[in-house]
């Protein structure tokens, strides 16, 4: 029933407003029809007070003043200050409280009480009890101020809740977009590392096999066999990386475990088949790494060795692992060789990718030319990210 009434009021606001004001006028004017002094002046006062309520939303202060003066005049001519007679004042004060600051509403409420109570006390035209002249008007006049303040506070609370909900929704959307962008960067970095490493390794193995095809056919066949292993490994890692993009309902085999430093000997063997000797040394007690750090360290070593194979004429590279209590220092270096190669025409993302990987794991990376010749990449990573 209440919901139906609210829908009707929303569709016919002017009709509801007119009915409400007619009810207020009927209740107020009835106080003058019950007898007492000044019946017709009282009806005129009731009419003026109720008509002024039409402007209570646009001019709440003026309406409070008009209704208060009408009630005060009624008290001065001897009418009982009842709640129904004060009804126009109550409606005007309620609207004033909703539309003005709280201090203003309290100030006007106090002023209205003072005026009406003082007028009723000074009037000699009635013998009303002292309580009906003071306590009762004060209570009914302050009631709309208190109720209006409560309604206003609730509206402010609901508006704040709505604002926070909108802010939280925007924040969730921005966070989701940020995470999607981060995931794209991570997958792009994985694809770059996998493709760049295996393509460079396959290219070196193919070039070496072609060079030895006539003079050392047996060794060329061995290198070609290694080339097949390299391409198969590339396909497996590409499948694992691209598999991250699958939907959850894809019925595929589970992905391979992420590579780690445990595959460094396999990586060194693959580069050895391409003509680059990789020496691995370990300083300190080997400690288990968290999966993210283990993958980061392997990818940095893989990318650094790939850069040696692509951009340097070195025949030997070194991978040094130094463990401390809470940190791993990974260094990949070469001596530069005797015939440096020109940089790859499309290079530029390898070092950036390694730096991003190190930072994402909570570490840092430095890369540059060595004073004694060659190039070195050094990554300092936490044991546990």
mmCIF file of C-alpha atoms in Angstrom:
data_model
loop_
_atom_site.group_PDB
_atom_site.id
_atom_site.type_symbol
_atom_site.label_atom_id
_atom_site.label_comp_id
_atom_site.label_asym_id
_atom_site.label_seq_id
_atom_site.Cartn_x
_atom_site.Cartn_y
_atom_site.Cartn_z
ATOM 1 C CA UNK A 1 0.000 0.000 0.000
ATOM 2 C CA UNK A 2 2.786 2.396 0.903
ATOM 3 C CA UNK A 3 4.648 1.637 -2.330
ATOM 4 C CA UNK A 4 1.480 2.283 -4.319
ATOM 5 C CA UNK A 5 1.008 5.626 -2.602
ATOM 6 C CA UNK A 6 4.613 6.611 -3.306
ATOM 7 C CA UNK A 7 4.229 5.770 -6.996
ATOM 8 C CA UNK A 8 1.018 7.802 -7.155
ATOM 9 C CA UNK A 9 2.680 10.757 -5.403
ATOM 10 C CA UNK A 10 5.584 10.580 -7.842
ATOM 11 C CA UNK A 11 3.217 10.693 -10.826
ATOM 12 C CA UNK A 12 0.945 13.455 -9.449
ATOM 13 C CA UNK A 13 3.085 15.742 -7.240
ATOM 14 C CA UNK A 14 0.918 18.864 -7.629
ATOM 15 C CA UNK A 15 -2.284 17.030 -6.767
ATOM 16 C CA UNK A 16 -0.688 15.534 -3.673
ATOM 17 C CA UNK A 17 0.655 18.974 -2.681
ATOM 18 C CA UNK A 18 -2.787 20.545 -3.015
ATOM 19 C CA UNK A 19 -4.408 17.796 -0.958
ATOM 20 C CA UNK A 20 -1.768 18.137 1.748
ATOM 21 C CA UNK A 21 -2.235 21.916 2.041
ATOM 22 C CA UNK A 22 -6.038 21.513 2.146
ATOM 23 C CA UNK A 23 -5.681 19.094 5.035
ATOM 24 C CA UNK A 24 -3.396 21.512 6.866
ATOM 25 C CA UNK A 25 -5.886 24.352 6.291
ATOM 26 C CA UNK A 26 -8.824 22.262 7.458
ATOM 27 C CA UNK A 27 -7.045 21.215 10.648
ATOM 28 C CA UNK A 28 -5.825 24.738 11.410
ATOM 29 C CA UNK A 29 -9.062 26.609 10.628
ATOM 30 C CA UNK A 30 -11.029 24.120 12.721
ATOM 31 C CA UNK A 31 -9.267 25.495 15.811
ATOM 32 C CA UNK A 32 -10.976 28.823 15.223
ATOM 33 C CA UNK A 33 -14.409 27.303 14.491
ATOM 34 C CA UNK A 34 -14.567 25.765 17.985
ATOM 35 C CA UNK A 35 -15.317 29.111 19.492
ATOM 36 C CA UNK A 36 -13.278 31.633 21.344
ATOM 37 C CA UNK A 37 -12.496 35.230 20.590
ATOM 38 C CA UNK A 38 -11.811 36.515 17.134
ATOM 39 C CA UNK A 39 -13.215 33.692 15.043
ATOM 40 C CA UNK A 40 -13.170 35.507 11.704
ATOM 41 C CA UNK A 41 -9.777 37.146 12.218
ATOM 42 C CA UNK A 42 -8.516 33.695 13.180
ATOM 43 C CA UNK A 43 -9.817 32.167 9.948
ATOM 44 C CA UNK A 44 -8.094 34.934 7.993
ATOM 45 C CA UNK A 45 -4.863 34.213 9.850
ATOM 46 C CA UNK A 46 -5.180 30.480 9.096
ATOM 47 C CA UNK A 47 -5.810 31.247 5.433
ATOM 48 C CA UNK A 48 -2.791 33.535 5.193
ATOM 49 C CA UNK A 49 -0.531 31.041 6.966
ATOM 50 C CA UNK A 50 -1.597 28.091 4.798
ATOM 51 C CA UNK A 51 -1.358 30.077 1.559
ATOM 52 C CA UNK A 52 2.189 31.098 2.449
ATOM 53 C CA UNK A 53 3.129 27.395 2.618
ATOM 54 C CA UNK A 54 2.966 27.325 -1.182
ATOM 55 C CA UNK A 55 6.355 29.075 -1.232
ATOM 56 C CA UNK A 56 7.996 27.133 1.596
ATOM 57 C CA UNK A 57 10.507 25.426 -0.755
ATOM 58 C CA UNK A 58 11.650 28.546 -2.607
ATOM 59 C CA UNK A 59 11.479 31.006 0.348
ATOM 60 C CA UNK A 60 11.599 28.930 3.542
ATOM 61 C CA UNK A 61 12.751 31.803 5.801
ATOM 62 C CA UNK A 62 9.961 34.135 4.695
ATOM 63 C CA UNK A 63 7.329 31.416 5.124
ATOM 64 C CA UNK A 64 8.548 30.667 8.664
ATOM 65 C CA UNK A 65 8.258 34.381 9.456
ATOM 66 C CA UNK A 66 4.701 34.667 8.058
ATOM 67 C CA UNK A 67 3.373 31.532 9.785
ATOM 68 C CA UNK A 68 5.011 32.536 13.080
ATOM 69 C CA UNK A 69 3.462 36.020 12.976
ATOM 70 C CA UNK A 70 0.037 34.505 12.251
ATOM 71 C CA UNK A 71 0.391 32.093 15.198
ATOM 72 C CA UNK A 72 1.600 34.878 17.480
ATOM 73 C CA UNK A 73 -1.375 37.102 16.562
ATOM 74 C CA UNK A 74 -3.704 34.170 17.255
ATOM 75 C CA UNK A 75 -2.121 33.773 20.686
ATOM 76 C CA UNK A 76 -2.419 37.515 21.370
ATOM 77 C CA UNK A 77 -6.174 37.484 20.745
ATOM 78 C CA UNK A 78 -6.690 34.610 23.156
ATOM 79 C CA UNK A 79 -6.683 31.411 21.067
ATOM 80 C CA UNK A 80 -5.231 28.254 22.563
ATOM 81 C CA UNK A 81 -1.755 27.480 21.123
ATOM 82 C CA UNK A 82 -2.530 23.879 20.208
ATOM 83 C CA UNK A 83 -0.479 21.607 17.915
ATOM 84 C CA UNK A 84 -3.101 21.946 15.167
ATOM 85 C CA UNK A 85 -3.020 25.717 15.330
ATOM 86 C CA UNK A 86 0.778 25.545 15.077
ATOM 87 C CA UNK A 87 0.595 23.144 12.125
ATOM 88 C CA UNK A 88 1.584 25.775 9.457
ATOM 89 C CA UNK A 89 4.553 26.772 11.646
ATOM 90 C CA UNK A 90 5.560 23.104 12.046
ATOM 91 C CA UNK A 91 5.449 22.496 8.260
ATOM 92 C CA UNK A 92 7.408 25.685 7.532
ATOM 93 C CA UNK A 93 10.097 24.893 10.119
ATOM 94 C CA UNK A 94 10.483 21.346 8.809
ATOM 95 C CA UNK A 95 11.100 22.649 5.282
ATOM 96 C CA UNK A 96 13.479 25.308 6.610
ATOM 97 C CA UNK A 97 15.519 22.645 8.418
ATOM 98 C CA UNK A 98 15.842 20.589 5.251
ATOM 99 C CA UNK A 99 17.032 23.519 3.142
ATOM 100 C CA UNK A 100 19.253 25.609 5.425
ATOM 101 C CA UNK A 101 22.294 24.899 7.626
ATOM 102 C CA UNK A 102 21.622 23.299 11.002
ATOM 103 C CA UNK A 103 22.657 26.405 12.940
ATOM 104 C CA UNK A 104 20.175 28.522 10.966
ATOM 105 C CA UNK A 105 17.335 26.094 11.630
ATOM 106 C CA UNK A 106 18.085 26.014 15.362
ATOM 107 C CA UNK A 107 18.285 29.788 15.518
ATOM 108 C CA UNK A 108 14.906 30.240 13.804
ATOM 109 C CA UNK A 109 13.336 27.520 15.942
ATOM 110 C CA UNK A 110 14.496 29.256 19.097
ATOM 111 C CA UNK A 111 13.250 32.623 17.816
ATOM 112 C CA UNK A 112 9.817 31.175 16.962
ATOM 113 C CA UNK A 113 9.508 29.628 20.434
ATOM 114 C CA UNK A 114 10.469 32.873 22.101
ATOM 115 C CA UNK A 115 8.002 34.956 20.079
ATOM 116 C CA UNK A 116 4.996 32.662 20.463
ATOM 117 C CA UNK A 117 5.578 31.812 24.143
ATOM 118 C CA UNK A 118 6.170 35.450 25.033
ATOM 119 C CA UNK A 119 3.031 36.502 23.165
ATOM 120 C CA UNK A 120 0.957 33.825 24.896
ATOM 121 C CA UNK A 121 2.273 34.823 28.329
ATOM 122 C CA UNK A 122 1.547 38.504 27.759
ATOM 123 C CA UNK A 123 -1.963 37.883 26.460
ATOM 124 C CA UNK A 124 -4.724 38.605 28.981
ATOM 125 C CA UNK A 125 -7.579 37.312 26.830
ATOM 126 C CA UNK A 126 -7.425 33.727 28.135
ATOM 127 C CA UNK A 127 -6.848 31.845 31.335
ATOM 128 C CA UNK A 128 -4.826 28.996 29.925
ATOM 129 C CA UNK A 129 -2.495 27.034 32.212
ATOM 130 C CA UNK A 130 1.143 28.054 32.263
ATOM 131 C CA UNK A 131 2.254 24.721 30.785
ATOM 132 C CA UNK A 132 0.022 25.090 27.727
ATOM 133 C CA UNK A 133 1.523 28.505 27.087
ATOM 134 C CA UNK A 134 5.185 27.492 27.382
ATOM 135 C CA UNK A 135 6.121 23.808 27.410
ATOM 136 C CA UNK A 136 3.604 22.568 24.861
ATOM 137 C CA UNK A 137 4.366 25.201 22.147
ATOM 138 C CA UNK A 138 8.106 24.792 22.685
ATOM 139 C CA UNK A 139 7.847 21.033 22.248
ATOM 140 C CA UNK A 140 5.759 21.146 19.070
ATOM 141 C CA UNK A 141 7.916 23.890 17.532
ATOM 142 C CA UNK A 142 11.206 22.055 18.167
ATOM 143 C CA UNK A 143 9.805 18.741 16.934
ATOM 144 C CA UNK A 144 10.020 19.618 13.174
ATOM 145 C CA UNK A 145 13.537 21.005 13.686
ATOM 146 C CA UNK A 146 14.692 17.743 15.278
ATOM 147 C CA UNK A 147 12.886 15.604 12.718
ATOM 148 C CA UNK A 148 14.150 17.684 9.811
ATOM 149 C CA UNK A 149 17.720 17.426 11.114
ATOM 150 C CA UNK A 150 17.387 13.633 11.327
ATOM 151 C CA UNK A 151 16.009 13.398 7.785
ATOM 152 C CA UNK A 152 18.733 15.682 6.472
ATOM 153 C CA UNK A 153 21.439 13.629 8.221
ATOM 154 C CA UNK A 154 20.020 10.422 6.749
ATOM 155 C CA UNK A 155 19.949 11.927 3.266
ATOM 156 C CA UNK A 156 23.566 13.049 3.654
ATOM 157 C CA UNK A 157 24.518 9.565 4.856
ATOM 158 C CA UNK A 158 22.796 7.869 1.923
ATOM 159 C CA UNK A 159 24.419 10.303 -0.497
ATOM 160 C CA UNK A 160 27.835 9.587 1.041
ATOM 161 C CA UNK A 161 27.215 5.842 0.770
ATOM 162 C CA UNK A 162 26.180 6.247 -2.854
ATOM 163 C CA UNK A 163 29.262 8.357 -3.571
ATOM 164 C CA UNK A 164 31.543 5.796 -1.924
ATOM 165 C CA UNK A 165 29.877 3.003 -3.879
ATOM 166 C CA UNK A 166 30.427 4.866 -7.148
ATOM 167 C CA UNK A 167 34.042 5.563 -6.183
ATOM 168 C CA UNK A 168 34.584 1.912 -5.268
ATOM 169 C CA UNK A 169 33.074 0.824 -8.583
ATOM 170 C CA UNK A 170 35.342 3.188 -10.518
ATOM 171 C CA UNK A 171 38.314 2.009 -8.475
ATOM 172 C CA UNK A 172 37.497 -1.633 -9.192
ATOM 173 C CA UNK A 173 37.222 -0.927 -12.904
ATOM 174 C CA UNK A 174 40.520 0.989 -12.924
ATOM 175 C CA UNK A 175 42.206 -1.779 -10.933
ATOM 176 C CA UNK A 176 40.848 -4.389 -13.330
ATOM 177 C CA UNK A 177 42.158 -2.437 -16.321
ATOM 178 C CA UNK A 178 45.504 -2.002 -14.569
ATOM 179 C CA UNK A 179 45.767 -5.727 -13.884
ATOM 180 C CA UNK A 180 44.824 -6.565 -17.472
ATOM 181 C CA UNK A 181 47.548 -4.206 -18.720
ATOM 182 C CA UNK A 182 50.087 -5.762 -16.344
ATOM 183 C CA UNK A 183 49.108 -9.253 -17.473
ATOM 184 C CA UNK A 184 49.492 -8.261 -21.111
ATOM 185 C CA UNK A 185 52.957 -6.864 -20.413
ATOM 186 C CA UNK A 186 53.929 -10.016 -18.534
ATOM 187 C CA UNK A 187 52.741 -12.327 -21.308
ATOM 188 C CA UNK A 188 54.396 -10.133 -23.947
ATOM 189 C CA UNK A 189 57.642 -10.305 -21.971
ATOM 190 C CA UNK A 190 57.379 -14.113 -21.740
ATOM 191 C CA UNK A 191 56.743 -14.382 -25.477
ATOM 192 C CA UNK A 192 59.681 -12.091 -26.242
ATOM 193 C CA UNK A 193 62.045 -14.108 -24.079
ATOM 194 C CA UNK A 194 60.923 -17.464 -25.452
ATOM 195 C CA UNK A 195 60.879 -16.452 -29.119
ATOM 196 C CA UNK A 196 64.076 -14.353 -29.020
ATOM 197 C CA UNK A 197 66.063 -17.043 -27.215
ATOM 198 C CA UNK A 198 65.019 -20.021 -29.290
ATOM 199 C CA UNK A 199 65.096 -18.200 -32.613
ATOM 200 C CA UNK A 200 68.595 -16.848 -31.930
ATOM 201 C CA UNK A 201 69.745 -20.292 -30.776
ATOM 202 C CA UNK A 202 68.163 -22.022 -33.764
ATOM 203 C CA UNK A 203 69.725 -19.462 -36.117
ATOM 204 C CA UNK A 204 73.185 -20.023 -34.611
ATOM 205 C CA UNK A 205 72.819 -23.810 -34.757
ATOM 206 C CA UNK A 206 71.627 -23.710 -38.373
ATOM 207 C CA UNK A 207 74.523 -21.427 -39.378
ATOM 208 C CA UNK A 208 77.028 -23.686 -37.628
ATOM 209 C CA UNK A 209 75.579 -26.811 -39.242
ATOM 210 C CA UNK A 210 75.702 -25.209 -42.693
ATOM 211 C CA UNK A 211 79.330 -24.237 -42.116
ATOM 212 C CA UNK A 212 80.296 -27.795 -41.101
ATOM 213 C CA UNK A 213 78.109 -29.642 -43.601
ATOM 214 C CA UNK A 214 80.962 -30.261 -46.056
ATOM 215 C CA UNK A 215 84.004 -30.520 -43.812
ATOM 216 C CA UNK A 216 82.495 -32.289 -40.791
ATOM 217 C CA UNK A 217 79.206 -33.894 -41.780
ATOM 218 C CA UNK A 218 78.953 -35.994 -38.608
ATOM 219 C CA UNK A 219 79.226 -32.931 -36.374
ATOM 220 C CA UNK A 220 76.773 -31.090 -38.615
ATOM 221 C CA UNK A 221 74.253 -33.914 -38.152
ATOM 222 C CA UNK A 222 74.678 -33.699 -34.385
ATOM 223 C CA UNK A 223 74.035 -29.952 -34.480
ATOM 224 C CA UNK A 224 70.964 -30.480 -36.671
ATOM 225 C CA UNK A 225 69.662 -32.953 -34.118
ATOM 226 C CA UNK A 226 70.184 -30.272 -31.453
ATOM 227 C CA UNK A 227 68.339 -27.839 -33.737
ATOM 228 C CA UNK A 228 65.334 -30.143 -33.687
ATOM 229 C CA UNK A 229 65.481 -30.224 -29.884
ATOM 230 C CA UNK A 230 65.691 -26.437 -29.790
ATOM 231 C CA UNK A 231 62.639 -25.952 -31.996
ATOM 232 C CA UNK A 232 60.666 -28.555 -30.031
ATOM 233 C CA UNK A 233 61.543 -26.780 -26.799
ATOM 234 C CA UNK A 234 60.478 -23.477 -28.356
ATOM 235 C CA UNK A 235 57.127 -24.929 -29.343
ATOM 236 C CA UNK A 236 56.567 -26.345 -25.868
ATOM 237 C CA UNK A 237 57.356 -23.032 -24.160
ATOM 238 C CA UNK A 238 55.248 -21.104 -26.643
ATOM 239 C CA UNK A 239 52.360 -23.460 -25.998
ATOM 240 C CA UNK A 240 52.782 -23.011 -22.246
ATOM 241 C CA UNK A 241 52.937 -19.223 -22.535
ATOM 242 C CA UNK A 242 50.041 -18.864 -24.957
ATOM 243 C CA UNK A 243 48.138 -21.315 -22.776
ATOM 244 C CA UNK A 244 47.859 -18.542 -20.213
ATOM 245 C CA UNK A 245 45.350 -16.900 -22.546
ATOM 246 C CA UNK A 246 43.027 -19.899 -22.631
ATOM 247 C CA UNK A 247 39.544 -19.700 -21.216
ATOM 248 C CA UNK A 248 38.822 -21.636 -18.048
ATOM 249 C CA UNK A 249 36.512 -24.049 -19.879
ATOM 250 C CA UNK A 250 39.131 -25.102 -22.453
ATOM 251 C CA UNK A 251 39.687 -28.840 -22.145
ATOM 252 C CA UNK A 252 43.446 -28.940 -22.620
ATOM 253 C CA UNK A 253 46.306 -30.683 -20.876
ATOM 254 C CA UNK A 254 47.714 -28.875 -17.847
ATOM 255 C CA UNK A 255 50.576 -26.491 -18.499
ATOM 256 C CA UNK A 256 54.199 -27.430 -17.874
ATOM 257 C CA UNK A 257 55.854 -26.169 -14.685
ATOM 258 C CA UNK A 258 57.584 -22.822 -15.097
ATOM 259 C CA UNK A 259 61.308 -23.121 -15.885
ATOM 260 C CA UNK A 260 63.864 -22.257 -13.213
ATOM 261 C CA UNK A 261 67.585 -22.291 -12.489
ATOM 262 C CA UNK A 262 67.454 -26.077 -12.385
ATOM 263 C CA UNK A 263 67.384 -25.946 -16.189
ATOM 264 C CA UNK A 264 70.584 -23.917 -16.472
ATOM 265 C CA UNK A 265 72.672 -27.003 -17.501
ATOM 266 C CA UNK A 266 70.144 -27.742 -20.243
ATOM 267 C CA UNK A 267 70.324 -24.111 -21.350
ATOM 268 C CA UNK A 268 74.130 -24.209 -21.382
ATOM 269 C CA UNK A 269 74.073 -27.418 -23.423
ATOM 270 C CA UNK A 270 71.763 -25.836 -25.994
ATOM 271 C CA UNK A 271 74.079 -22.853 -26.421
ATOM 272 C CA UNK A 272 77.059 -25.203 -26.574
ATOM 273 C CA UNK A 273 75.531 -26.849 -29.639
ATOM 274 C CA UNK A 274 75.414 -23.390 -31.227
ATOM 275 C CA UNK A 275 79.097 -22.783 -30.581
ATOM 276 C CA UNK A 276 78.859 -20.769 -27.361
ATOM 277 C CA UNK A 277 80.471 -22.401 -24.335
ATOM 278 C CA UNK A 278 78.610 -21.513 -21.123
ATOM 279 C CA UNK A 279 80.414 -21.930 -17.803
ATOM 280 C CA UNK A 280 78.260 -22.076 -14.666
ATOM 281 C CA UNK A 281 79.708 -21.350 -11.224
ATOM 282 C CA UNK A 282 77.972 -21.276 -7.851
ATOM 283 C CA UNK A 283 79.233 -19.311 -4.840
ATOM 284 C CA UNK A 284 77.671 -19.976 -1.443
ATOM 285 C CA UNK A 285 75.116 -22.510 -0.305
ATOM 286 C CA UNK A 286 72.397 -23.088 -2.883
ATOM 287 C CA UNK A 287 69.031 -22.012 -1.507
ATOM 288 C CA UNK A 288 65.546 -22.793 -2.815
ATOM 289 C CA UNK A 289 63.945 -19.818 -4.525
ATOM 290 C CA UNK A 290 60.302 -18.865 -4.626
ATOM 291 C CA UNK A 291 58.708 -19.831 -7.987
ATOM 292 C CA UNK A 292 58.511 -16.220 -9.204
ATOM 293 C CA UNK A 293 62.148 -15.461 -8.397
ATOM 294 C CA UNK A 294 63.269 -18.804 -9.864
ATOM 295 C CA UNK A 295 61.506 -18.049 -13.157
ATOM 296 C CA UNK A 296 62.830 -14.467 -13.162
ATOM 297 C CA UNK A 297 66.426 -15.608 -12.634
ATOM 298 C CA UNK A 298 66.176 -18.205 -15.399
ATOM 299 C CA UNK A 299 64.642 -15.762 -17.886
ATOM 300 C CA UNK A 300 67.299 -13.143 -17.156
ATOM 301 C CA UNK A 301 70.067 -15.716 -17.682
ATOM 302 C CA UNK A 302 68.367 -16.945 -20.850
ATOM 303 C CA UNK A 303 67.961 -13.440 -22.295
ATOM 304 C CA UNK A 304 71.507 -12.413 -21.354
ATOM 305 C CA UNK A 305 73.007 -15.518 -23.018
ATOM 306 C CA UNK A 306 70.813 -14.918 -26.056
ATOM 307 C CA UNK A 307 72.225 -11.395 -26.311
ATOM 308 C CA UNK A 308 75.758 -12.827 -26.111
ATOM 309 C CA UNK A 309 74.989 -15.231 -28.944
ATOM 310 C CA UNK A 310 73.350 -12.515 -31.071
ATOM 311 C CA UNK A 311 75.465 -9.417 -30.453
ATOM 312 C CA UNK A 312 78.932 -10.559 -29.384
ATOM 313 C CA UNK A 313 81.680 -12.501 -31.085
ATOM 314 C CA UNK A 314 82.532 -14.306 -27.846
ATOM 315 C CA UNK A 315 82.939 -18.067 -27.757
ATOM 316 C CA UNK A 316 82.569 -18.316 -23.986
ATOM 317 C CA UNK A 317 80.084 -16.871 -21.523
ATOM 318 C CA UNK A 318 79.936 -17.196 -17.764
ATOM 319 C CA UNK A 319 76.928 -17.560 -15.507
ATOM 320 C CA UNK A 320 77.775 -16.873 -11.874
ATOM 321 C CA UNK A 321 75.319 -17.544 -9.061
ATOM 322 C CA UNK A 322 76.163 -16.061 -5.648
ATOM 323 C CA UNK A 323 73.861 -16.977 -2.748
ATOM 324 C CA UNK A 324 73.626 -15.129 0.579
ATOM 325 C CA UNK A 325 71.109 -15.507 3.384
ATOM 326 C CA UNK A 326 68.353 -13.567 1.631
ATOM 327 C CA UNK A 327 69.667 -12.606 -1.792
ATOM 328 C CA UNK A 328 70.789 -14.160 -5.055
ATOM 329 C CA UNK A 329 73.230 -12.314 -7.309
ATOM 330 C CA UNK A 330 73.145 -13.556 -10.895
ATOM 331 C CA UNK A 331 75.876 -12.386 -13.282
ATOM 332 C CA UNK A 332 76.108 -13.265 -16.975
ATOM 333 C CA UNK A 333 79.263 -11.987 -18.665
ATOM 334 C CA UNK A 334 81.449 -12.483 -21.722
ATOM 335 C CA UNK A 335 84.885 -11.251 -22.762
ATOM 336 C CA UNK A 336 83.678 -9.715 -26.027
ATOM 337 C CA UNK A 337 85.586 -12.071 -28.319
ATOM 338 C CA UNK A 338 87.884 -10.977 -31.064
ATOM 339 C CA UNK A 339 85.306 -10.056 -33.736
ATOM 340 C CA UNK A 340 82.340 -8.177 -32.254
ATOM 341 C CA UNK A 341 79.072 -8.498 -34.102
ATOM 342 C CA UNK A 342 76.858 -5.583 -35.059
ATOM 343 C CA UNK A 343 73.791 -5.071 -32.884
ATOM 344 C CA UNK A 344 70.558 -6.602 -34.126
ATOM 345 C CA UNK A 345 68.545 -4.074 -36.146
ATOM 346 C CA UNK A 346 65.388 -4.609 -34.063
ATOM 347 C CA UNK A 347 66.987 -4.818 -30.646
ATOM 348 C CA UNK A 348 66.070 -2.724 -27.670
ATOM 349 C CA UNK A 349 63.581 -4.726 -25.613
ATOM 350 C CA UNK A 350 65.889 -7.365 -24.135
ATOM 351 C CA UNK A 351 67.489 -5.178 -21.469
ATOM 352 C CA UNK A 352 64.186 -3.439 -20.748
ATOM 353 C CA UNK A 353 62.498 -6.798 -20.261
ATOM 354 C CA UNK A 354 65.234 -8.002 -17.908
ATOM 355 C CA UNK A 355 64.993 -4.809 -15.843
ATOM 356 C CA UNK A 356 61.208 -5.147 -15.607
ATOM 357 C CA UNK A 357 61.533 -8.772 -14.542
ATOM 358 C CA UNK A 358 64.042 -7.927 -11.814
ATOM 359 C CA UNK A 359 61.887 -5.076 -10.500
ATOM 360 C CA UNK A 360 58.724 -7.194 -10.516
ATOM 361 C CA UNK A 361 60.518 -9.729 -8.283
ATOM 362 C CA UNK A 362 61.668 -7.018 -5.879
ATOM 363 C CA UNK A 363 65.234 -6.804 -7.135
ATOM 364 C CA UNK A 364 67.328 -4.676 -9.447
ATOM 365 C CA UNK A 365 69.453 -5.190 -12.551
ATOM 366 C CA UNK A 366 72.570 -3.523 -13.916
ATOM 367 C CA UNK A 367 74.026 -4.008 -17.385
ATOM 368 C CA UNK A 368 76.995 -2.486 -19.145
ATOM 369 C CA UNK A 369 80.405 -2.955 -20.696
ATOM 370 C CA UNK A 370 83.168 -4.395 -18.546
ATOM 371 C CA UNK A 371 86.412 -2.410 -18.106
ATOM 372 C CA UNK A 372 88.442 -5.449 -19.193
ATOM 373 C CA UNK A 373 86.240 -5.958 -22.254
ATOM 374 C CA UNK A 374 82.970 -7.665 -22.982
ATOM 375 C CA UNK A 375 79.564 -7.126 -21.430
ATOM 376 C CA UNK A 376 78.032 -8.094 -18.108
ATOM 377 C CA UNK A 377 74.481 -8.307 -16.790
ATOM 378 C CA UNK A 378 74.091 -8.459 -13.001
ATOM 379 C CA UNK A 379 70.752 -9.051 -11.284
ATOM 380 C CA UNK A 380 70.250 -8.934 -7.519
ATOM 381 C CA UNK A 381 67.104 -10.786 -6.522
ATOM 382 C CA UNK A 382 65.561 -11.649 -3.158
ATOM 383 C CA UNK A 383 65.485 -15.330 -2.267
ATOM 384 C CA UNK A 384 61.727 -15.007 -1.639
ATOM 385 C CA UNK A 385 59.787 -12.322 -3.515
#
